[in-house]
Amino acid sequence: MPITQSKTLISEQNASFLDTSYPIMEHFHTIQGEGVHTGQSAYFVRTGGCDVKCWWCDVKDSWDEDKHPKIAVADILASIQKFKPAFVVITGGEPLLHDLTDLTRGIHSIGLRVHIETSGSSPLSGELDWITLSPKRFKKPLLEIYPYVDELKVVVLTKKDLQWAEEHAALCPENTRLLLQHEWDTPKSMPLIVEYVKENPHWGISLQTHKFLQIP
Ligand code: SF4
């Protein structure tokens, strides 16, 4: 179950999480480009491995976790601490393929909040402060994630996806932020979401602003 942990500094006695390592495709400081926290300073940790395999995926290099080096939590934290992010985003790949307990404990130990972007197709793990669920047709979310979703972000390619988005929204808590995002390489999906949000104001639009700004 995701919980918000009070922030503590790393202590010698309670730092066993530091040695745990994860396959990491990349980790970097940037601006959150999508969703509710768009425009904020964020440190992204992109784990390797994804078994969802969306055909339109723009990070296919992440799929095979064996292609990516295993990096210890201590080294990830040292990199994060060189910058001034408002929070850390764990993304993928599909980050929930890994037990995120030690990585998220480590991030909390340096006083930062943990956000995750997931398809919800694997069991929840770790201490998570903000859960963005981006459901995918190719491997549907597990039912256990819905009560904890803070932000539902549905990628829309065709009209059928709008109905599908409503089906997921119905499973989320009432205060979940509901966002539609057009598929970047499917331009005809943009007018679809614009018209839908105009008629259905409980939804909003998530733009991939980092792609407009041409930043990673
Ligand atoms: S779940 Fe995400 S990383 Fe995995 S294939 Fe789909 S878009 Fe790519």
mmCIF file with all atom_site columns, C-alpha atoms and ligand atoms in Angstrom:
data_model
loop_
_atom_site.group_PDB
_atom_site.id
_atom_site.type_symbol
_atom_site.label_atom_id
_atom_site.label_alt_id
_atom_site.label_comp_id
_atom_site.label_asym_id
_atom_site.label_entity_id
_atom_site.label_seq_id
_atom_site.pdbx_PDB_ins_code
_atom_site.Cartn_x
_atom_site.Cartn_y
_atom_site.Cartn_z
_atom_site.occupancy
_atom_site.B_iso_or_equiv
_atom_site.pdbx_formal_charge
_atom_site.auth_seq_id
_atom_site.auth_comp_id
_atom_site.auth_asym_id
_atom_site.auth_atom_id
_atom_site.pdbx_PDB_model_num
ATOM   1   C  CA  . MET A 1 1   ? 0.000   0.000  0.000   1.00 0.00 ? 1   MET A CA  1
ATOM   2   C  CA  . PRO A 1 2   ? 1.458   3.394  -0.878  1.00 0.00 ? 2   PRO A CA  1
ATOM   3   C  CA  . ILE A 1 3   ? 2.021   5.672  2.084   1.00 0.00 ? 3   ILE A CA  1
ATOM   4   C  CA  . THR A 1 4   ? 3.531   9.064  2.628   1.00 0.00 ? 4   THR A CA  1
ATOM   5   C  CA  . GLN A 1 5   ? 6.459   8.793  4.967   1.00 0.00 ? 5   GLN A CA  1
ATOM   6   C  CA  . SER A 1 6   ? 7.658   11.632 7.156   1.00 0.00 ? 6   SER A CA  1
ATOM   7   C  CA  . LYS A 1 7   ? 10.976  12.884 5.890   1.00 0.00 ? 7   LYS A CA  1
ATOM   8   C  CA  . THR A 1 8   ? 14.111  11.853 7.737   1.00 0.00 ? 8   THR A CA  1
ATOM   9   C  CA  . LEU A 1 9   ? 17.774  12.222 6.979   1.00 0.00 ? 9   LEU A CA  1
ATOM   10  C  CA  . ILE A 1 10  ? 19.792  9.127  6.142   1.00 0.00 ? 10  ILE A CA  1
ATOM   11  C  CA  . SER A 1 11  ? 21.257  7.629  9.296   1.00 0.00 ? 11  SER A CA  1
ATOM   12  C  CA  . GLU A 1 12  ? 24.057  5.118  9.381   1.00 0.00 ? 12  GLU A CA  1
ATOM   13  C  CA  . GLN A 1 13  ? 21.843  2.668  11.294  1.00 0.00 ? 13  GLN A CA  1
ATOM   14  C  CA  . ASN A 1 14  ? 18.872  2.811  8.989   1.00 0.00 ? 14  ASN A CA  1
ATOM   15  C  CA  . ALA A 1 15  ? 20.252  2.968  5.508   1.00 0.00 ? 15  ALA A CA  1
ATOM   16  C  CA  . SER A 1 16  ? 20.164  -0.636 4.296   1.00 0.00 ? 16  SER A CA  1
ATOM   17  C  CA  . PHE A 1 17  ? 18.232  0.552  1.246   1.00 0.00 ? 17  PHE A CA  1
ATOM   18  C  CA  . LEU A 1 18  ? 21.345  2.316  -0.062  1.00 0.00 ? 18  LEU A CA  1
ATOM   19  C  CA  . ASP A 1 19  ? 22.897  -0.866 -1.494  1.00 0.00 ? 19  ASP A CA  1
ATOM   20  C  CA  . THR A 1 20  ? 19.829  -2.054 -3.389  1.00 0.00 ? 20  THR A CA  1
ATOM   21  C  CA  . SER A 1 21  ? 20.208  -1.563 -7.116  1.00 0.00 ? 21  SER A CA  1
ATOM   22  C  CA  . TYR A 1 22  ? 17.766  -1.176 -9.994  1.00 0.00 ? 22  TYR A CA  1
ATOM   23  C  CA  . PRO A 1 23  ? 18.134  -1.388 -13.777 1.00 0.00 ? 23  PRO A CA  1
ATOM   24  C  CA  . ILE A 1 24  ? 18.105  2.263  -14.799 1.00 0.00 ? 24  ILE A CA  1
ATOM   25  C  CA  . MET A 1 25  ? 17.810  3.441  -18.391 1.00 0.00 ? 25  MET A CA  1
ATOM   26  C  CA  . GLU A 1 26  ? 18.435  7.070  -17.499 1.00 0.00 ? 26  GLU A CA  1
ATOM   27  C  CA  . HIS A 1 27  ? 18.088  9.543  -14.657 1.00 0.00 ? 27  HIS A CA  1
ATOM   28  C  CA  . PHE A 1 28  ? 18.197  13.280 -15.078 1.00 0.00 ? 28  PHE A CA  1
ATOM   29  C  CA  . HIS A 1 29  ? 17.034  16.657 -13.825 1.00 0.00 ? 29  HIS A CA  1
ATOM   30  C  CA  . THR A 1 30  ? 14.438  18.380 -15.983 1.00 0.00 ? 30  THR A CA  1
ATOM   31  C  CA  . ILE A 1 31  ? 11.040  20.061 -15.950 1.00 0.00 ? 31  ILE A CA  1
ATOM   32  C  CA  . GLN A 1 32  ? 7.961   17.870 -15.531 1.00 0.00 ? 32  GLN A CA  1
ATOM   33  C  CA  . GLY A 1 33  ? 6.359   18.146 -18.946 1.00 0.00 ? 33  GLY A CA  1
ATOM   34  C  CA  . GLU A 1 34  ? 3.012   16.411 -18.414 1.00 0.00 ? 34  GLU A CA  1
ATOM   35  C  CA  . GLY A 1 35  ? 0.069   16.276 -16.098 1.00 0.00 ? 35  GLY A CA  1
ATOM   36  C  CA  . VAL A 1 36  ? -0.893  18.187 -12.971 1.00 0.00 ? 36  VAL A CA  1
ATOM   37  C  CA  . HIS A 1 37  ? 2.715   19.079 -12.036 1.00 0.00 ? 37  HIS A CA  1
ATOM   38  C  CA  . THR A 1 38  ? 3.646   20.411 -15.471 1.00 0.00 ? 38  THR A CA  1
ATOM   39  C  CA  . GLY A 1 39  ? 6.342   23.063 -15.361 1.00 0.00 ? 39  GLY A CA  1
ATOM   40  C  CA  . GLN A 1 40  ? 7.926   22.059 -12.030 1.00 0.00 ? 40  GLN A CA  1
ATOM   41  C  CA  . SER A 1 41  ? 11.549  21.142 -11.410 1.00 0.00 ? 41  SER A CA  1
ATOM   42  C  CA  . ALA A 1 42  ? 11.687  17.335 -11.313 1.00 0.00 ? 42  ALA A CA  1
ATOM   43  C  CA  . TYR A 1 43  ? 14.293  14.599 -11.189 1.00 0.00 ? 43  TYR A CA  1
ATOM   44  C  CA  . PHE A 1 44  ? 13.320  11.666 -13.416 1.00 0.00 ? 44  PHE A CA  1
ATOM   45  C  CA  . VAL A 1 45  ? 14.416  8.103  -12.725 1.00 0.00 ? 45  VAL A CA  1
ATOM   46  C  CA  . ARG A 1 46  ? 13.554  5.850  -15.658 1.00 0.00 ? 46  ARG A CA  1
ATOM   47  C  CA  . THR A 1 47  ? 13.735  2.166  -14.774 1.00 0.00 ? 47  THR A CA  1
ATOM   48  C  CA  . GLY A 1 48  ? 14.495  -0.502 -17.377 1.00 0.00 ? 48  GLY A CA  1
ATOM   49  C  CA  . GLY A 1 49  ? 11.957  -3.200 -18.234 1.00 0.00 ? 49  GLY A CA  1
ATOM   50  C  CA  . CYS A 1 50  ? 8.426   -3.085 -19.609 1.00 0.00 ? 50  CYS A CA  1
ATOM   51  C  CA  . ASP A 1 51  ? 6.122   -5.974 -20.427 1.00 0.00 ? 51  ASP A CA  1
ATOM   52  C  CA  . VAL A 1 52  ? 3.235   -3.809 -21.688 1.00 0.00 ? 52  VAL A CA  1
ATOM   53  C  CA  . LYS A 1 53  ? 4.674   -3.098 -25.144 1.00 0.00 ? 53  LYS A CA  1
ATOM   54  C  CA  . CYS A 1 54  ? 2.457   -0.371 -26.584 1.00 0.00 ? 54  CYS A CA  1
ATOM   55  C  CA  . TRP A 1 55  ? 3.112   -0.143 -30.334 1.00 0.00 ? 55  TRP A CA  1
ATOM   56  C  CA  . TRP A 1 56  ? 3.311   3.656  -30.153 1.00 0.00 ? 56  TRP A CA  1
ATOM   57  C  CA  . CYS A 1 57  ? 5.751   3.690  -27.198 1.00 0.00 ? 57  CYS A CA  1
ATOM   58  C  CA  . ASP A 1 58  ? 8.387   6.430  -27.490 1.00 0.00 ? 58  ASP A CA  1
ATOM   59  C  CA  . VAL A 1 59  ? 10.812  4.723  -25.065 1.00 0.00 ? 59  VAL A CA  1
ATOM   60  C  CA  . LYS A 1 60  ? 11.061  1.255  -26.617 1.00 0.00 ? 60  LYS A CA  1
ATOM   61  C  CA  . ASP A 1 61  ? 14.710  1.127  -25.555 1.00 0.00 ? 61  ASP A CA  1
ATOM   62  C  CA  . SER A 1 62  ? 13.451  0.749  -22.007 1.00 0.00 ? 62  SER A CA  1
ATOM   63  C  CA  . TRP A 1 63  ? 11.678  -2.561 -22.625 1.00 0.00 ? 63  TRP A CA  1
ATOM   64  C  CA  . ASP A 1 64  ? 14.595  -4.953 -22.081 1.00 0.00 ? 64  ASP A CA  1
ATOM   65  C  CA  . GLU A 1 65  ? 15.808  -4.443 -18.518 1.00 0.00 ? 65  GLU A CA  1
ATOM   66  C  CA  . ASP A 1 66  ? 18.988  -6.443 -19.164 1.00 0.00 ? 66  ASP A CA  1
ATOM   67  C  CA  . LYS A 1 67  ? 20.176  -3.698 -21.506 1.00 0.00 ? 67  LYS A CA  1
ATOM   68  C  CA  . HIS A 1 68  ? 20.430  -1.232 -18.655 1.00 0.00 ? 68  HIS A CA  1
ATOM   69  C  CA  . PRO A 1 69  ? 23.025  -0.954 -15.889 1.00 0.00 ? 69  PRO A CA  1
ATOM   70  C  CA  . LYS A 1 70  ? 22.033  -1.695 -12.323 1.00 0.00 ? 70  LYS A CA  1
ATOM   71  C  CA  . ILE A 1 71  ? 22.575  1.402  -10.236 1.00 0.00 ? 71  ILE A CA  1
ATOM   72  C  CA  . ALA A 1 72  ? 22.595  1.451  -6.436  1.00 0.00 ? 72  ALA A CA  1
ATOM   73  C  CA  . VAL A 1 73  ? 20.130  3.650  -4.577  1.00 0.00 ? 73  VAL A CA  1
ATOM   74  C  CA  . ALA A 1 74  ? 23.112  5.442  -2.950  1.00 0.00 ? 74  ALA A CA  1
ATOM   75  C  CA  . ASP A 1 75  ? 24.395  6.522  -6.380  1.00 0.00 ? 75  ASP A CA  1
ATOM   76  C  CA  . ILE A 1 76  ? 20.959  7.633  -7.562  1.00 0.00 ? 76  ILE A CA  1
ATOM   77  C  CA  . LEU A 1 77  ? 20.525  9.726  -4.412  1.00 0.00 ? 77  LEU A CA  1
ATOM   78  C  CA  . ALA A 1 78  ? 23.976  11.271 -4.836  1.00 0.00 ? 78  ALA A CA  1
ATOM   79  C  CA  . SER A 1 79  ? 23.004  12.376 -8.354  1.00 0.00 ? 79  SER A CA  1
ATOM   80  C  CA  . ILE A 1 80  ? 19.645  13.760 -7.241  1.00 0.00 ? 80  ILE A CA  1
ATOM   81  C  CA  . GLN A 1 81  ? 21.303  15.800 -4.505  1.00 0.00 ? 81  GLN A CA  1
ATOM   82  C  CA  . LYS A 1 82  ? 23.378  17.739 -7.047  1.00 0.00 ? 82  LYS A CA  1
ATOM   83  C  CA  . PHE A 1 83  ? 20.181  19.429 -8.197  1.00 0.00 ? 83  PHE A CA  1
ATOM   84  C  CA  . LYS A 1 84  ? 17.124  21.171 -6.776  1.00 0.00 ? 84  LYS A CA  1
ATOM   85  C  CA  . PRO A 1 85  ? 14.096  19.153 -7.849  1.00 0.00 ? 85  PRO A CA  1
ATOM   86  C  CA  . ALA A 1 86  ? 10.710  19.750 -6.238  1.00 0.00 ? 86  ALA A CA  1
ATOM   87  C  CA  . PHE A 1 87  ? 10.095  15.979 -6.365  1.00 0.00 ? 87  PHE A CA  1
ATOM   88  C  CA  . VAL A 1 88  ? 11.351  12.783 -7.981  1.00 0.00 ? 88  VAL A CA  1
ATOM   89  C  CA  . VAL A 1 89  ? 9.376   11.024 -10.722 1.00 0.00 ? 89  VAL A CA  1
ATOM   90  C  CA  . ILE A 1 90  ? 9.886   7.281  -11.079 1.00 0.00 ? 90  ILE A CA  1
ATOM   91  C  CA  . THR A 1 91  ? 8.893   6.241  -14.568 1.00 0.00 ? 91  THR A CA  1
ATOM   92  C  CA  . GLY A 1 92  ? 9.802   3.633  -17.129 1.00 0.00 ? 92  GLY A CA  1
ATOM   93  C  CA  . GLY A 1 93  ? 9.514   1.353  -18.754 1.00 0.00 ? 93  GLY A CA  1
ATOM   94  C  CA  . GLU A 1 94  ? 7.058   -0.002 -16.240 1.00 0.00 ? 94  GLU A CA  1
ATOM   95  C  CA  . PRO A 1 95  ? 8.512   0.911  -12.835 1.00 0.00 ? 95  PRO A CA  1
ATOM   96  C  CA  . LEU A 1 96  ? 6.209   -1.403 -10.874 1.00 0.00 ? 96  LEU A CA  1
ATOM   97  C  CA  . LEU A 1 97  ? 7.958   -4.411 -12.403 1.00 0.00 ? 97  LEU A CA  1
ATOM   98  C  CA  . HIS A 1 98  ? 10.425  -3.719 -9.602  1.00 0.00 ? 98  HIS A CA  1
ATOM   99  C  CA  . ASP A 1 99  ? 9.909   -3.628 -5.834  1.00 0.00 ? 99  ASP A CA  1
ATOM   100 C  CA  . LEU A 1 100 ? 10.270  0.110  -5.268  1.00 0.00 ? 100 LEU A CA  1
ATOM   101 C  CA  . THR A 1 101 ? 10.461  -0.066 -1.468  1.00 0.00 ? 101 THR A CA  1
ATOM   102 C  CA  . ASP A 1 102 ? 14.162  0.705  -1.133  1.00 0.00 ? 102 ASP A CA  1
ATOM   103 C  CA  . LEU A 1 103 ? 14.352  3.308  -3.895  1.00 0.00 ? 103 LEU A CA  1
ATOM   104 C  CA  . THR A 1 104 ? 11.384  5.248  -2.522  1.00 0.00 ? 104 THR A CA  1
ATOM   105 C  CA  . ARG A 1 105 ? 12.681  4.984  1.052   1.00 0.00 ? 105 ARG A CA  1
ATOM   106 C  CA  . GLY A 1 106 ? 15.958  6.404  -0.150  1.00 0.00 ? 106 GLY A CA  1
ATOM   107 C  CA  . ILE A 1 107 ? 14.274  9.335  -1.884  1.00 0.00 ? 107 ILE A CA  1
ATOM   108 C  CA  . HIS A 1 108 ? 12.232  10.088 1.222   1.00 0.00 ? 108 HIS A CA  1
ATOM   109 C  CA  . SER A 1 109 ? 15.393  9.949  3.306   1.00 0.00 ? 109 SER A CA  1
ATOM   110 C  CA  . ILE A 1 110 ? 16.750  12.988 1.446   1.00 0.00 ? 110 ILE A CA  1
ATOM   111 C  CA  . GLY A 1 111 ? 13.509  14.872 2.004   1.00 0.00 ? 111 GLY A CA  1
ATOM   112 C  CA  . LEU A 1 112 ? 11.896  14.627 -1.419  1.00 0.00 ? 112 LEU A CA  1
ATOM   113 C  CA  . ARG A 1 113 ? 8.446   13.499 -2.472  1.00 0.00 ? 113 ARG A CA  1
ATOM   114 C  CA  . VAL A 1 114 ? 8.061   10.501 -4.757  1.00 0.00 ? 114 VAL A CA  1
ATOM   115 C  CA  . HIS A 1 115 ? 5.820   10.543 -7.812  1.00 0.00 ? 115 HIS A CA  1
ATOM   116 C  CA  . ILE A 1 116 ? 5.278   7.533  -10.043 1.00 0.00 ? 116 ILE A CA  1
ATOM   117 C  CA  . GLU A 1 117 ? 3.976   7.178  -13.588 1.00 0.00 ? 117 GLU A CA  1
ATOM   118 C  CA  . THR A 1 118 ? 2.693   3.675  -14.204 1.00 0.00 ? 118 THR A CA  1
ATOM   119 C  CA  . SER A 1 119 ? 0.399   1.578  -16.337 1.00 0.00 ? 119 SER A CA  1
ATOM   120 C  CA  . GLY A 1 120 ? -0.664  -0.164 -13.113 1.00 0.00 ? 120 GLY A CA  1
ATOM   121 C  CA  . SER A 1 121 ? -0.103  -3.574 -14.686 1.00 0.00 ? 121 SER A CA  1
ATOM   122 C  CA  . SER A 1 122 ? 2.113   -4.897 -11.863 1.00 0.00 ? 122 SER A CA  1
ATOM   123 C  CA  . PRO A 1 123 ? 1.600   -4.858 -8.070  1.00 0.00 ? 123 PRO A CA  1
ATOM   124 C  CA  . LEU A 1 124 ? 2.083   -1.611 -6.165  1.00 0.00 ? 124 LEU A CA  1
ATOM   125 C  CA  . SER A 1 125 ? 5.198   -1.262 -4.058  1.00 0.00 ? 125 SER A CA  1
ATOM   126 C  CA  . GLY A 1 126 ? 7.092   1.491  -2.295  1.00 0.00 ? 126 GLY A CA  1
ATOM   127 C  CA  . GLU A 1 127 ? 6.244   4.688  -0.466  1.00 0.00 ? 127 GLU A CA  1
ATOM   128 C  CA  . LEU A 1 128 ? 4.484   6.807  -3.044  1.00 0.00 ? 128 LEU A CA  1
ATOM   129 C  CA  . ASP A 1 129 ? 3.210   10.366 -2.618  1.00 0.00 ? 129 ASP A CA  1
ATOM   130 C  CA  . TRP A 1 130 ? 1.628   10.871 -6.042  1.00 0.00 ? 130 TRP A CA  1
ATOM   131 C  CA  . ILE A 1 131 ? 0.390   8.117  -8.346  1.00 0.00 ? 131 ILE A CA  1
ATOM   132 C  CA  . THR A 1 132 ? -0.245  8.859  -11.998 1.00 0.00 ? 132 THR A CA  1
ATOM   133 C  CA  . LEU A 1 133 ? -2.045  5.969  -13.645 1.00 0.00 ? 133 LEU A CA  1
ATOM   134 C  CA  . SER A 1 134 ? -1.759  5.797  -17.406 1.00 0.00 ? 134 SER A CA  1
ATOM   135 C  CA  . PRO A 1 135 ? -3.716  2.665  -18.321 1.00 0.00 ? 135 PRO A CA  1
ATOM   136 C  CA  . LYS A 1 136 ? -2.772  0.760  -21.462 1.00 0.00 ? 136 LYS A CA  1
ATOM   137 C  CA  . ARG A 1 137 ? -4.971  -1.601 -23.488 1.00 0.00 ? 137 ARG A CA  1
ATOM   138 C  CA  . PHE A 1 138 ? -2.066  -3.985 -24.060 1.00 0.00 ? 138 PHE A CA  1
ATOM   139 C  CA  . LYS A 1 139 ? -1.876  -4.981 -20.371 1.00 0.00 ? 139 LYS A CA  1
ATOM   140 C  CA  . LYS A 1 140 ? -4.620  -3.586 -18.210 1.00 0.00 ? 140 LYS A CA  1
ATOM   141 C  CA  . PRO A 1 141 ? -4.146  -2.175 -14.691 1.00 0.00 ? 141 PRO A CA  1
ATOM   142 C  CA  . LEU A 1 142 ? -4.585  -4.405 -11.664 1.00 0.00 ? 142 LEU A CA  1
ATOM   143 C  CA  . LEU A 1 143 ? -7.707  -3.485 -9.702  1.00 0.00 ? 143 LEU A CA  1
ATOM   144 C  CA  . GLU A 1 144 ? -5.646  -2.867 -6.549  1.00 0.00 ? 144 GLU A CA  1
ATOM   145 C  CA  . ILE A 1 145 ? -4.232  0.423  -7.839  1.00 0.00 ? 145 ILE A CA  1
ATOM   146 C  CA  . TYR A 1 146 ? -7.458  2.364  -8.449  1.00 0.00 ? 146 TYR A CA  1
ATOM   147 C  CA  . PRO A 1 147 ? -8.156  3.478  -4.827  1.00 0.00 ? 147 PRO A CA  1
ATOM   148 C  CA  . TYR A 1 148 ? -4.741  5.202  -4.722  1.00 0.00 ? 148 TYR A CA  1
ATOM   149 C  CA  . VAL A 1 149 ? -4.771  7.032  -8.040  1.00 0.00 ? 149 VAL A CA  1
ATOM   150 C  CA  . ASP A 1 150 ? -4.124  10.789 -7.735  1.00 0.00 ? 150 ASP A CA  1
ATOM   151 C  CA  . GLU A 1 151 ? -4.051  11.480 -11.454 1.00 0.00 ? 151 GLU A CA  1
ATOM   152 C  CA  . LEU A 1 152 ? -5.538  9.462  -14.308 1.00 0.00 ? 152 LEU A CA  1
ATOM   153 C  CA  . LYS A 1 153 ? -3.829  10.274 -17.590 1.00 0.00 ? 153 LYS A CA  1
ATOM   154 C  CA  . VAL A 1 154 ? -5.232  8.526  -20.636 1.00 0.00 ? 154 VAL A CA  1
ATOM   155 C  CA  . VAL A 1 155 ? -3.439  8.629  -23.978 1.00 0.00 ? 155 VAL A CA  1
ATOM   156 C  CA  . VAL A 1 156 ? -6.018  9.072  -26.731 1.00 0.00 ? 156 VAL A CA  1
ATOM   157 C  CA  . LEU A 1 157 ? -5.546  7.876  -30.302 1.00 0.00 ? 157 LEU A CA  1
ATOM   158 C  CA  . THR A 1 158 ? -9.149  7.363  -31.430 1.00 0.00 ? 158 THR A CA  1
ATOM   159 C  CA  . LYS A 1 159 ? -12.693 8.097  -30.282 1.00 0.00 ? 159 LYS A CA  1
ATOM   160 C  CA  . LYS A 1 160 ? -12.906 4.642  -28.701 1.00 0.00 ? 160 LYS A CA  1
ATOM   161 C  CA  . ASP A 1 161 ? -10.279 5.698  -26.175 1.00 0.00 ? 161 ASP A CA  1
ATOM   162 C  CA  . LEU A 1 162 ? -12.598 8.369  -24.756 1.00 0.00 ? 162 LEU A CA  1
ATOM   163 C  CA  . GLN A 1 163 ? -15.148 5.766  -23.660 1.00 0.00 ? 163 GLN A CA  1
ATOM   164 C  CA  . TRP A 1 164 ? -12.302 3.663  -22.334 1.00 0.00 ? 164 TRP A CA  1
ATOM   165 C  CA  . ALA A 1 165 ? -11.039 6.664  -20.338 1.00 0.00 ? 165 ALA A CA  1
ATOM   166 C  CA  . GLU A 1 166 ? -14.450 7.028  -18.681 1.00 0.00 ? 166 GLU A CA  1
ATOM   167 C  CA  . GLU A 1 167 ? -14.412 3.345  -17.695 1.00 0.00 ? 167 GLU A CA  1
ATOM   168 C  CA  . HIS A 1 168 ? -11.136 3.893  -15.812 1.00 0.00 ? 168 HIS A CA  1
ATOM   169 C  CA  . ALA A 1 169 ? -12.304 7.179  -14.293 1.00 0.00 ? 169 ALA A CA  1
ATOM   170 C  CA  . ALA A 1 170 ? -15.313 5.390  -12.818 1.00 0.00 ? 170 ALA A CA  1
ATOM   171 C  CA  . LEU A 1 171 ? -12.932 3.140  -10.840 1.00 0.00 ? 171 LEU A CA  1
ATOM   172 C  CA  . CYS A 1 172 ? -10.836 5.991  -9.392  1.00 0.00 ? 172 CYS A CA  1
ATOM   173 C  CA  . PRO A 1 173 ? -11.539 8.040  -6.237  1.00 0.00 ? 173 PRO A CA  1
ATOM   174 C  CA  . GLU A 1 174 ? -13.795 11.064 -6.691  1.00 0.00 ? 174 GLU A CA  1
ATOM   175 C  CA  . ASN A 1 175 ? -10.980 13.603 -6.273  1.00 0.00 ? 175 ASN A CA  1
ATOM   176 C  CA  . THR A 1 176 ? -8.692  12.019 -8.891  1.00 0.00 ? 176 THR A CA  1
ATOM   177 C  CA  . ARG A 1 177 ? -7.506  14.545 -11.489 1.00 0.00 ? 177 ARG A CA  1
ATOM   178 C  CA  . LEU A 1 178 ? -8.701  13.333 -14.885 1.00 0.00 ? 178 LEU A CA  1
ATOM   179 C  CA  . LEU A 1 179 ? -6.529  14.164 -17.887 1.00 0.00 ? 179 LEU A CA  1
ATOM   180 C  CA  . LEU A 1 180 ? -6.590  13.260 -21.571 1.00 0.00 ? 180 LEU A CA  1
ATOM   181 C  CA  . GLN A 1 181 ? -3.391  13.395 -23.565 1.00 0.00 ? 181 GLN A CA  1
ATOM   182 C  CA  . HIS A 1 182 ? -3.220  13.133 -27.338 1.00 0.00 ? 182 HIS A CA  1
ATOM   183 C  CA  . GLU A 1 183 ? -0.791  10.634 -28.837 1.00 0.00 ? 183 GLU A CA  1
ATOM   184 C  CA  . TRP A 1 184 ? 2.099   12.768 -30.099 1.00 0.00 ? 184 TRP A CA  1
ATOM   185 C  CA  . ASP A 1 185 ? 2.412   11.068 -33.506 1.00 0.00 ? 185 ASP A CA  1
ATOM   186 C  CA  . THR A 1 186 ? -1.353  10.935 -34.093 1.00 0.00 ? 186 THR A CA  1
ATOM   187 C  CA  . PRO A 1 187 ? -2.228  14.617 -34.722 1.00 0.00 ? 187 PRO A CA  1
ATOM   188 C  CA  . LYS A 1 188 ? -5.902  13.891 -35.426 1.00 0.00 ? 188 LYS A CA  1
ATOM   189 C  CA  . SER A 1 189 ? -6.265  12.880 -31.768 1.00 0.00 ? 189 SER A CA  1
ATOM   190 C  CA  . MET A 1 190 ? -5.743  16.506 -30.618 1.00 0.00 ? 190 MET A CA  1
ATOM   191 C  CA  . PRO A 1 191 ? -9.106  17.888 -31.874 1.00 0.00 ? 191 PRO A CA  1
ATOM   192 C  CA  . LEU A 1 192 ? -10.777 14.797 -30.388 1.00 0.00 ? 192 LEU A CA  1
ATOM   193 C  CA  . ILE A 1 193 ? -9.618  15.595 -26.870 1.00 0.00 ? 193 ILE A CA  1
ATOM   194 C  CA  . VAL A 1 194 ? -10.229 19.344 -27.252 1.00 0.00 ? 194 VAL A CA  1
ATOM   195 C  CA  . GLU A 1 195 ? -13.877 18.800 -28.196 1.00 0.00 ? 195 GLU A CA  1
ATOM   196 C  CA  . TYR A 1 196 ? -14.329 16.134 -25.521 1.00 0.00 ? 196 TYR A CA  1
ATOM   197 C  CA  . VAL A 1 197 ? -12.978 18.332 -22.711 1.00 0.00 ? 197 VAL A CA  1
ATOM   198 C  CA  . LYS A 1 198 ? -15.161 21.250 -23.847 1.00 0.00 ? 198 LYS A CA  1
ATOM   199 C  CA  . GLU A 1 199 ? -18.218 19.010 -23.451 1.00 0.00 ? 199 GLU A CA  1
ATOM   200 C  CA  . ASN A 1 200 ? -17.003 17.104 -20.364 1.00 0.00 ? 200 ASN A CA  1
ATOM   201 C  CA  . PRO A 1 201 ? -15.451 19.606 -17.952 1.00 0.00 ? 201 PRO A CA  1
ATOM   202 C  CA  . HIS A 1 202 ? -14.546 17.002 -15.335 1.00 0.00 ? 202 HIS A CA  1
ATOM   203 C  CA  . TRP A 1 203 ? -11.669 16.180 -17.720 1.00 0.00 ? 203 TRP A CA  1
ATOM   204 C  CA  . GLY A 1 204 ? -8.660  18.342 -18.567 1.00 0.00 ? 204 GLY A CA  1
ATOM   205 C  CA  . ILE A 1 205 ? -5.908  18.151 -21.167 1.00 0.00 ? 205 ILE A CA  1
ATOM   206 C  CA  . SER A 1 206 ? -2.353  17.053 -20.465 1.00 0.00 ? 206 SER A CA  1
ATOM   207 C  CA  . LEU A 1 207 ? 0.081   18.418 -23.048 1.00 0.00 ? 207 LEU A CA  1
ATOM   208 C  CA  . GLN A 1 208 ? 3.548   16.948 -23.502 1.00 0.00 ? 208 GLN A CA  1
ATOM   209 C  CA  . THR A 1 209 ? 5.077   20.379 -23.035 1.00 0.00 ? 209 THR A CA  1
ATOM   210 C  CA  . HIS A 1 210 ? 8.631   18.993 -22.880 1.00 0.00 ? 210 HIS A CA  1
ATOM   211 C  CA  . LYS A 1 211 ? 8.221   17.926 -26.503 1.00 0.00 ? 211 LYS A CA  1
ATOM   212 C  CA  . PHE A 1 212 ? 7.026   21.412 -27.501 1.00 0.00 ? 212 PHE A CA  1
ATOM   213 C  CA  . LEU A 1 213 ? 9.983   22.887 -25.572 1.00 0.00 ? 213 LEU A CA  1
ATOM   214 C  CA  . GLN A 1 214 ? 12.333  20.225 -26.996 1.00 0.00 ? 214 GLN A CA  1
ATOM   215 C  CA  . ILE A 1 215 ? 13.757  19.307 -23.615 1.00 0.00 ? 215 ILE A CA  1
ATOM   216 C  CA  . PRO A 1 216 ? 14.254  15.719 -22.407 1.00 0.00 ? 216 PRO A CA  1
HETATM 217 S  S1  . SF4 B 2 .   ? 3.695   1.095  -20.741 1.00 0.00 ? 1   SF4 B S1  1
HETATM 218 FE FE1 . SF4 B 2 .   ? 4.900   2.938  -21.174 1.00 0.00 ? 1   SF4 B FE1 1
HETATM 219 S  S2  . SF4 B 2 .   ? 7.046   2.191  -21.417 1.00 0.00 ? 1   SF4 B S2  1
HETATM 220 FE FE2 . SF4 B 2 .   ? 5.677   0.408  -21.548 1.00 0.00 ? 1   SF4 B FE2 1
HETATM 221 S  S3  . SF4 B 2 .   ? 5.311   0.143  -23.749 1.00 0.00 ? 1   SF4 B S3  1
HETATM 222 FE FE3 . SF4 B 2 .   ? 3.602   1.392  -22.960 1.00 0.00 ? 1   SF4 B FE3 1
HETATM 223 S  S4  . SF4 B 2 .   ? 4.276   3.524  -23.247 1.00 0.00 ? 1   SF4 B S4  1
HETATM 224 FE FE4 . SF4 B 2 .   ? 6.117   2.224  -23.441 1.00 0.00 ? 1   SF4 B FE4 1
#
